[in-house]
């Protein structure tokens, strides 16, 4: 079992010195957070005539921003939904990804399109990722793998590649992305030098776990720093293999469904968890979209009908959470894409069966589960 490769230190706010002698933050919070926060007040004239000193101080403020740092100082199982969309384009959501931060571990689940940028914008350092876990190999769950591997390598010049865990097939997927990024690897080493971009840190290493196809089957696939990751099978027709994950840290746990239809086994795997992060497809809305798209000269209508066979309904996810005694249910992988004013209708049938905390996650929603308690708190890191 691989353990976390570099971050054995506590997630405190100290400084350390890299091999290049550059002082940097020890853990988690990378530079550059808040670049989107280069908001400049004042009128149009002022903005058009901004002195260099104001621009310089705006960059300094952005690079020193620790606005999300405090959330991670508490000893808790932290879960961030960095990507909450699905394959259909959604202006408000990138492809699926969840991130777990607990103790000295930072674990990533899936790499949907655009998720690497959202992860960077939360302020978490991608070079601090200890391991990536893939639920299955639909493109909307893997297409940012090249970017995640690249940012993991280039962020601080790590010397070990990204560790990537998945069911059978993960070797092929990783090898393909590594091959596709070979020219870029060469450019970056040539451009910045091997000291800044150690060649050994490029790419990823695949670790396969095989738990067969029994929906009740599960297996511990990773343990490090007090964090345990358990993989379990899910039913995601026609995709085999497809898995979900349960992550345990001290007395807290989260169950991440991945993509699945309803199955009684989900209740078993979610039993007693503090948080469930579930995909969901609103069948009624998907059917409406399918019918609305019937006259279009593309595949929207047939695709939105077909996908109804592959995803759990919000009310089914709510039923699982209720039966398993899970007090917080966050809906992700939102299908079909909906504007804000349809969020409540999307979850209406789910609310009828579940009286725990239920909401649609956003890109950047942080759910913190402090240890030795049954409390939870929710914050928006990208809002
Ligand atoms: Zn899928
Ligand atoms: Zn998907």
Short mmCIF file of N, CA, C and O in Angstrom, two decimals, residues 295-363:
data_model
loop_
_atom_site.label_atom_id
_atom_site.label_comp_id
_atom_site.label_asym_id
_atom_site.label_seq_id
_atom_site.Cartn_x
_atom_site.Cartn_y
_atom_site.Cartn_z
N UNK A 295 -36.98 17.67 -32.25
CA UNK A 295 -36.91 18.22 -33.61
C UNK A 295 -35.51 18.74 -33.96
O UNK A 295 -35.30 19.24 -35.07
N UNK A 296 -34.59 18.64 -33.02
CA UNK A 296 -33.25 19.15 -33.30
C UNK A 296 -32.47 18.12 -34.13
O UNK A 296 -32.68 16.92 -33.99
N UNK A 297 -31.58 18.64 -34.96
CA UNK A 297 -30.80 17.72 -35.81
C UNK A 297 -29.52 17.30 -35.09
O UNK A 297 -28.41 17.52 -35.59
N UNK A 298 -29.68 16.75 -33.91
CA UNK A 298 -28.53 16.20 -33.19
C UNK A 298 -29.01 15.06 -32.28
O UNK A 298 -30.18 14.66 -32.35
N UNK A 299 -28.14 14.55 -31.43
CA UNK A 299 -28.48 13.37 -30.63
C UNK A 299 -29.02 13.71 -29.24
O UNK A 299 -29.17 12.81 -28.40
N UNK A 300 -29.30 14.98 -28.97
CA UNK A 300 -29.70 15.36 -27.61
C UNK A 300 -30.90 14.54 -27.12
O UNK A 300 -30.91 14.03 -26.00
N UNK A 301 -31.90 14.40 -27.97
CA UNK A 301 -33.13 13.73 -27.54
C UNK A 301 -32.86 12.27 -27.15
O UNK A 301 -33.28 11.81 -26.09
N UNK A 302 -32.14 11.54 -28.00
CA UNK A 302 -31.91 10.12 -27.69
C UNK A 302 -30.94 9.96 -26.52
O UNK A 302 -31.11 9.07 -25.67
N UNK A 303 -29.94 10.85 -26.41
CA UNK A 303 -28.99 10.74 -25.30
C UNK A 303 -29.70 11.00 -23.97
O UNK A 303 -29.53 10.24 -23.00
N UNK A 304 -30.52 12.05 -23.91
CA UNK A 304 -31.18 12.38 -22.64
C UNK A 304 -32.20 11.31 -22.25
O UNK A 304 -32.54 11.16 -21.08
N UNK A 305 -32.66 10.54 -23.24
CA UNK A 305 -33.53 9.42 -22.89
C UNK A 305 -32.70 8.22 -22.41
O UNK A 305 -33.00 7.61 -21.39
N UNK A 306 -31.62 7.92 -23.13
CA UNK A 306 -30.79 6.75 -22.77
C UNK A 306 -30.19 6.88 -21.37
O UNK A 306 -30.11 5.88 -20.63
N UNK A 307 -29.75 8.08 -21.00
CA UNK A 307 -29.03 8.21 -19.73
C UNK A 307 -29.94 7.98 -18.53
O UNK A 307 -29.47 7.76 -17.41
N UNK A 308 -31.26 7.98 -18.77
CA UNK A 308 -32.16 7.72 -17.65
C UNK A 308 -31.99 6.31 -17.10
O UNK A 308 -32.38 6.01 -15.97
N UNK A 309 -31.40 5.40 -17.93
CA UNK A 309 -31.18 4.02 -17.49
C UNK A 309 -29.93 3.89 -16.65
O UNK A 309 -29.64 2.80 -16.14
N UNK A 310 -29.15 4.95 -16.52
CA UNK A 310 -27.81 4.82 -15.94
C UNK A 310 -27.59 5.56 -14.63
O UNK A 310 -26.52 5.45 -14.03
N UNK A 311 -28.59 6.35 -14.20
CA UNK A 311 -28.37 7.20 -13.02
C UNK A 311 -29.53 7.13 -12.03
O UNK A 311 -30.69 6.99 -12.42
N UNK A 312 -29.17 7.28 -10.80
CA UNK A 312 -30.15 7.24 -9.71
C UNK A 312 -31.00 8.51 -9.72
O UNK A 312 -30.53 9.59 -10.10
N UNK A 313 -32.25 8.38 -9.33
CA UNK A 313 -33.12 9.56 -9.21
C UNK A 313 -32.83 10.26 -7.87
O UNK A 313 -32.47 9.59 -6.89
N UNK A 314 -33.06 11.57 -7.79
CA UNK A 314 -32.83 12.27 -6.52
C UNK A 314 -33.60 11.64 -5.37
O UNK A 314 -33.08 11.48 -4.26
N UNK A 315 -34.84 11.24 -5.62
CA UNK A 315 -35.65 10.65 -4.54
C UNK A 315 -35.13 9.27 -4.14
O UNK A 315 -35.29 8.85 -3.00
N UNK A 316 -34.49 8.56 -5.08
CA UNK A 316 -33.89 7.27 -4.73
C UNK A 316 -32.63 7.48 -3.87
O UNK A 316 -32.39 6.74 -2.91
N UNK A 317 -31.84 8.48 -4.25
CA UNK A 317 -30.66 8.80 -3.43
C UNK A 317 -31.11 9.20 -2.02
O UNK A 317 -30.49 8.80 -1.02
N UNK A 318 -32.18 9.96 -1.94
CA UNK A 318 -32.71 10.38 -0.64
C UNK A 318 -33.19 9.17 0.16
O UNK A 318 -32.99 9.10 1.38
N UNK A 319 -33.78 8.20 -0.53
CA UNK A 319 -34.23 6.98 0.15
C UNK A 319 -33.03 6.22 0.72
O UNK A 319 -33.07 5.73 1.86
N UNK A 320 -31.97 6.13 -0.07
CA UNK A 320 -30.74 5.45 0.41
C UNK A 320 -30.22 6.15 1.66
O UNK A 320 -29.92 5.50 2.68
N UNK A 321 -30.13 7.48 1.61
CA UNK A 321 -29.60 8.24 2.75
C UNK A 321 -30.48 8.03 3.98
O UNK A 321 -29.97 7.86 5.10
N UNK A 322 -31.77 8.03 3.77
CA UNK A 322 -32.69 7.84 4.90
C UNK A 322 -32.53 6.45 5.51
O UNK A 322 -32.38 6.30 6.73
N UNK A 323 -32.53 5.43 4.66
CA UNK A 323 -32.44 4.05 5.14
C UNK A 323 -31.09 3.78 5.82
O UNK A 323 -31.00 2.95 6.72
N UNK A 324 -30.04 4.45 5.34
CA UNK A 324 -28.70 4.23 5.89
C UNK A 324 -28.41 5.14 7.08
O UNK A 324 -27.34 5.08 7.66
N UNK A 325 -29.35 6.01 7.41
CA UNK A 325 -29.16 6.90 8.56
C UNK A 325 -28.12 7.97 8.31
O UNK A 325 -27.41 8.39 9.23
N UNK A 326 -28.00 8.43 7.07
CA UNK A 326 -27.01 9.46 6.73
C UNK A 326 -27.67 10.84 6.86
O UNK A 326 -28.66 11.11 6.19
N UNK A 327 -27.12 11.72 7.70
CA UNK A 327 -27.82 12.98 7.99
C UNK A 327 -27.64 14.08 6.95
O UNK A 327 -28.37 15.07 6.98
N UNK A 328 -26.64 13.96 6.07
CA UNK A 328 -26.40 15.01 5.07
C UNK A 328 -26.28 14.37 3.69
O UNK A 328 -25.48 13.44 3.51
N UNK A 329 -27.06 14.86 2.76
CA UNK A 329 -27.02 14.35 1.39
C UNK A 329 -26.75 15.51 0.43
O UNK A 329 -27.52 16.47 0.37
N UNK A 330 -25.63 15.42 -0.29
CA UNK A 330 -25.28 16.43 -1.28
C UNK A 330 -25.43 15.81 -2.66
O UNK A 330 -24.85 14.76 -2.95
N UNK A 331 -26.19 16.49 -3.51
CA UNK A 331 -26.42 15.99 -4.86
C UNK A 331 -25.41 16.61 -5.81
O UNK A 331 -25.21 17.84 -5.83
N UNK A 332 -24.76 15.76 -6.59
CA UNK A 332 -23.77 16.23 -7.57
C UNK A 332 -24.06 15.54 -8.90
O UNK A 332 -25.07 14.86 -9.04
N UNK A 333 -23.15 15.74 -9.90
CA UNK A 333 -23.37 15.12 -11.22
C UNK A 333 -24.80 15.41 -11.67
O UNK A 333 -25.57 14.51 -12.04
N UNK A 334 -25.14 16.69 -11.63
CA UNK A 334 -26.53 17.12 -11.83
C UNK A 334 -26.96 16.93 -13.28
O UNK A 334 -26.39 17.52 -14.20
N UNK A 335 -27.97 16.11 -13.47
CA UNK A 335 -28.51 15.83 -14.80
C UNK A 335 -30.03 15.92 -14.79
O UNK A 335 -30.66 15.32 -13.92
N UNK A 336 -30.65 16.61 -15.73
CA UNK A 336 -29.99 17.47 -16.72
C UNK A 336 -29.52 18.76 -16.07
O UNK A 336 -29.92 19.05 -14.94
N UNK A 337 -28.68 19.54 -16.79
CA UNK A 337 -28.27 20.83 -16.22
C UNK A 337 -29.51 21.69 -15.97
O UNK A 337 -30.43 21.70 -16.79
N UNK A 338 -29.53 22.35 -14.82
CA UNK A 338 -30.68 23.21 -14.50
C UNK A 338 -30.20 24.57 -14.01
O UNK A 338 -29.20 24.66 -13.31
N UNK A 339 -30.93 25.62 -14.37
CA UNK A 339 -30.62 26.94 -13.80
C UNK A 339 -31.02 26.98 -12.33
O UNK A 339 -31.77 26.10 -11.86
N UNK A 340 -30.54 27.98 -11.62
CA UNK A 340 -30.78 28.06 -10.17
C UNK A 340 -32.24 27.93 -9.78
O UNK A 340 -32.59 27.28 -8.80
N UNK A 341 -33.12 28.56 -10.57
CA UNK A 341 -34.53 28.57 -10.15
C UNK A 341 -35.19 27.19 -10.26
O UNK A 341 -36.29 27.00 -9.75
N UNK A 342 -34.50 26.23 -10.91
CA UNK A 342 -35.05 24.88 -10.97
C UNK A 342 -34.41 23.92 -9.96
O UNK A 342 -34.71 22.72 -9.95
N UNK A 343 -33.52 24.46 -9.11
CA UNK A 343 -32.87 23.57 -8.13
C UNK A 343 -33.90 22.94 -7.18
O UNK A 343 -33.83 21.76 -6.87
N UNK A 344 -34.80 23.75 -6.70
CA UNK A 344 -35.78 23.21 -5.73
C UNK A 344 -36.72 22.22 -6.39
O UNK A 344 -36.93 21.12 -5.84
N UNK A 345 -37.28 22.54 -7.57
CA UNK A 345 -38.09 21.52 -8.24
C UNK A 345 -37.31 20.22 -8.52
O UNK A 345 -37.87 19.12 -8.44
N UNK A 346 -36.01 20.35 -8.81
CA UNK A 346 -35.17 19.18 -9.08
C UNK A 346 -35.21 18.23 -7.88
O UNK A 346 -35.24 17.01 -8.02
N UNK A 347 -35.21 18.81 -6.68
CA UNK A 347 -35.12 18.00 -5.45
C UNK A 347 -36.46 17.81 -4.75
O UNK A 347 -36.51 17.25 -3.66
N UNK A 348 -37.54 18.26 -5.37
CA UNK A 348 -38.83 18.23 -4.67
C UNK A 348 -39.23 16.83 -4.21
O UNK A 348 -39.60 16.62 -3.06
N UNK A 349 -39.15 15.84 -5.09
CA UNK A 349 -39.56 14.47 -4.70
C UNK A 349 -38.60 13.89 -3.66
O UNK A 349 -39.00 13.08 -2.83
N UNK A 350 -37.33 14.32 -3.71
CA UNK A 350 -36.36 13.83 -2.72
C UNK A 350 -36.69 14.35 -1.33
O UNK A 350 -36.61 13.62 -0.33
N UNK A 351 -37.10 15.62 -1.27
CA UNK A 351 -37.44 16.19 0.05
C UNK A 351 -38.63 15.49 0.67
O UNK A 351 -38.77 15.44 1.90
N UNK A 352 -39.48 14.93 -0.16
CA UNK A 352 -40.68 14.27 0.36
C UNK A 352 -40.33 12.98 1.11
O UNK A 352 -41.12 12.53 1.94
N UNK A 353 -39.15 12.39 0.83
CA UNK A 353 -38.82 11.12 1.49
C UNK A 353 -37.69 11.25 2.50
O UNK A 353 -37.34 10.27 3.16
N UNK A 354 -37.10 12.43 2.63
CA UNK A 354 -35.88 12.56 3.44
C UNK A 354 -35.93 13.85 4.24
O UNK A 354 -36.16 14.92 3.68
N UNK A 355 -35.72 13.76 5.54
CA UNK A 355 -35.75 15.00 6.32
C UNK A 355 -34.39 15.37 6.89
O UNK A 355 -34.29 16.20 7.79
N UNK A 356 -33.34 14.80 6.34
CA UNK A 356 -31.99 15.25 6.69
C UNK A 356 -31.65 16.51 5.92
O UNK A 356 -32.50 17.12 5.28
N UNK A 357 -30.36 16.90 5.98
CA UNK A 357 -29.94 18.09 5.23
C UNK A 357 -29.69 17.67 3.78
O UNK A 357 -28.80 16.88 3.50
N UNK A 358 -30.47 18.22 2.88
CA UNK A 358 -30.38 17.87 1.46
C UNK A 358 -30.17 19.13 0.64
O UNK A 358 -30.91 20.10 0.79
N UNK A 359 -29.17 19.11 -0.21
CA UNK A 359 -29.01 20.24 -1.13
C UNK A 359 -28.23 19.83 -2.35
O UNK A 359 -27.54 18.80 -2.35
N UNK A 360 -28.37 20.63 -3.39
CA UNK A 360 -27.57 20.44 -4.58
C UNK A 360 -26.21 21.08 -4.31
O UNK A 360 -26.14 22.25 -3.92
N UNK A 361 -25.15 20.31 -4.47
CA UNK A 361 -23.82 20.87 -4.26
C UNK A 361 -23.47 21.81 -5.41
O UNK A 361 -23.97 21.66 -6.52
N UNK A 362 -22.61 22.76 -5.12
CA UNK A 362 -22.06 23.64 -6.15
C UNK A 362 -20.59 23.30 -6.36
O UNK A 362 -19.96 22.67 -5.49
N UNK A 363 -20.02 23.74 -7.46
CA UNK A 363 -18.57 23.64 -7.61
C UNK A 363 -17.95 24.46 -6.48
O UNK A 363 -18.21 25.67 -6.38
#
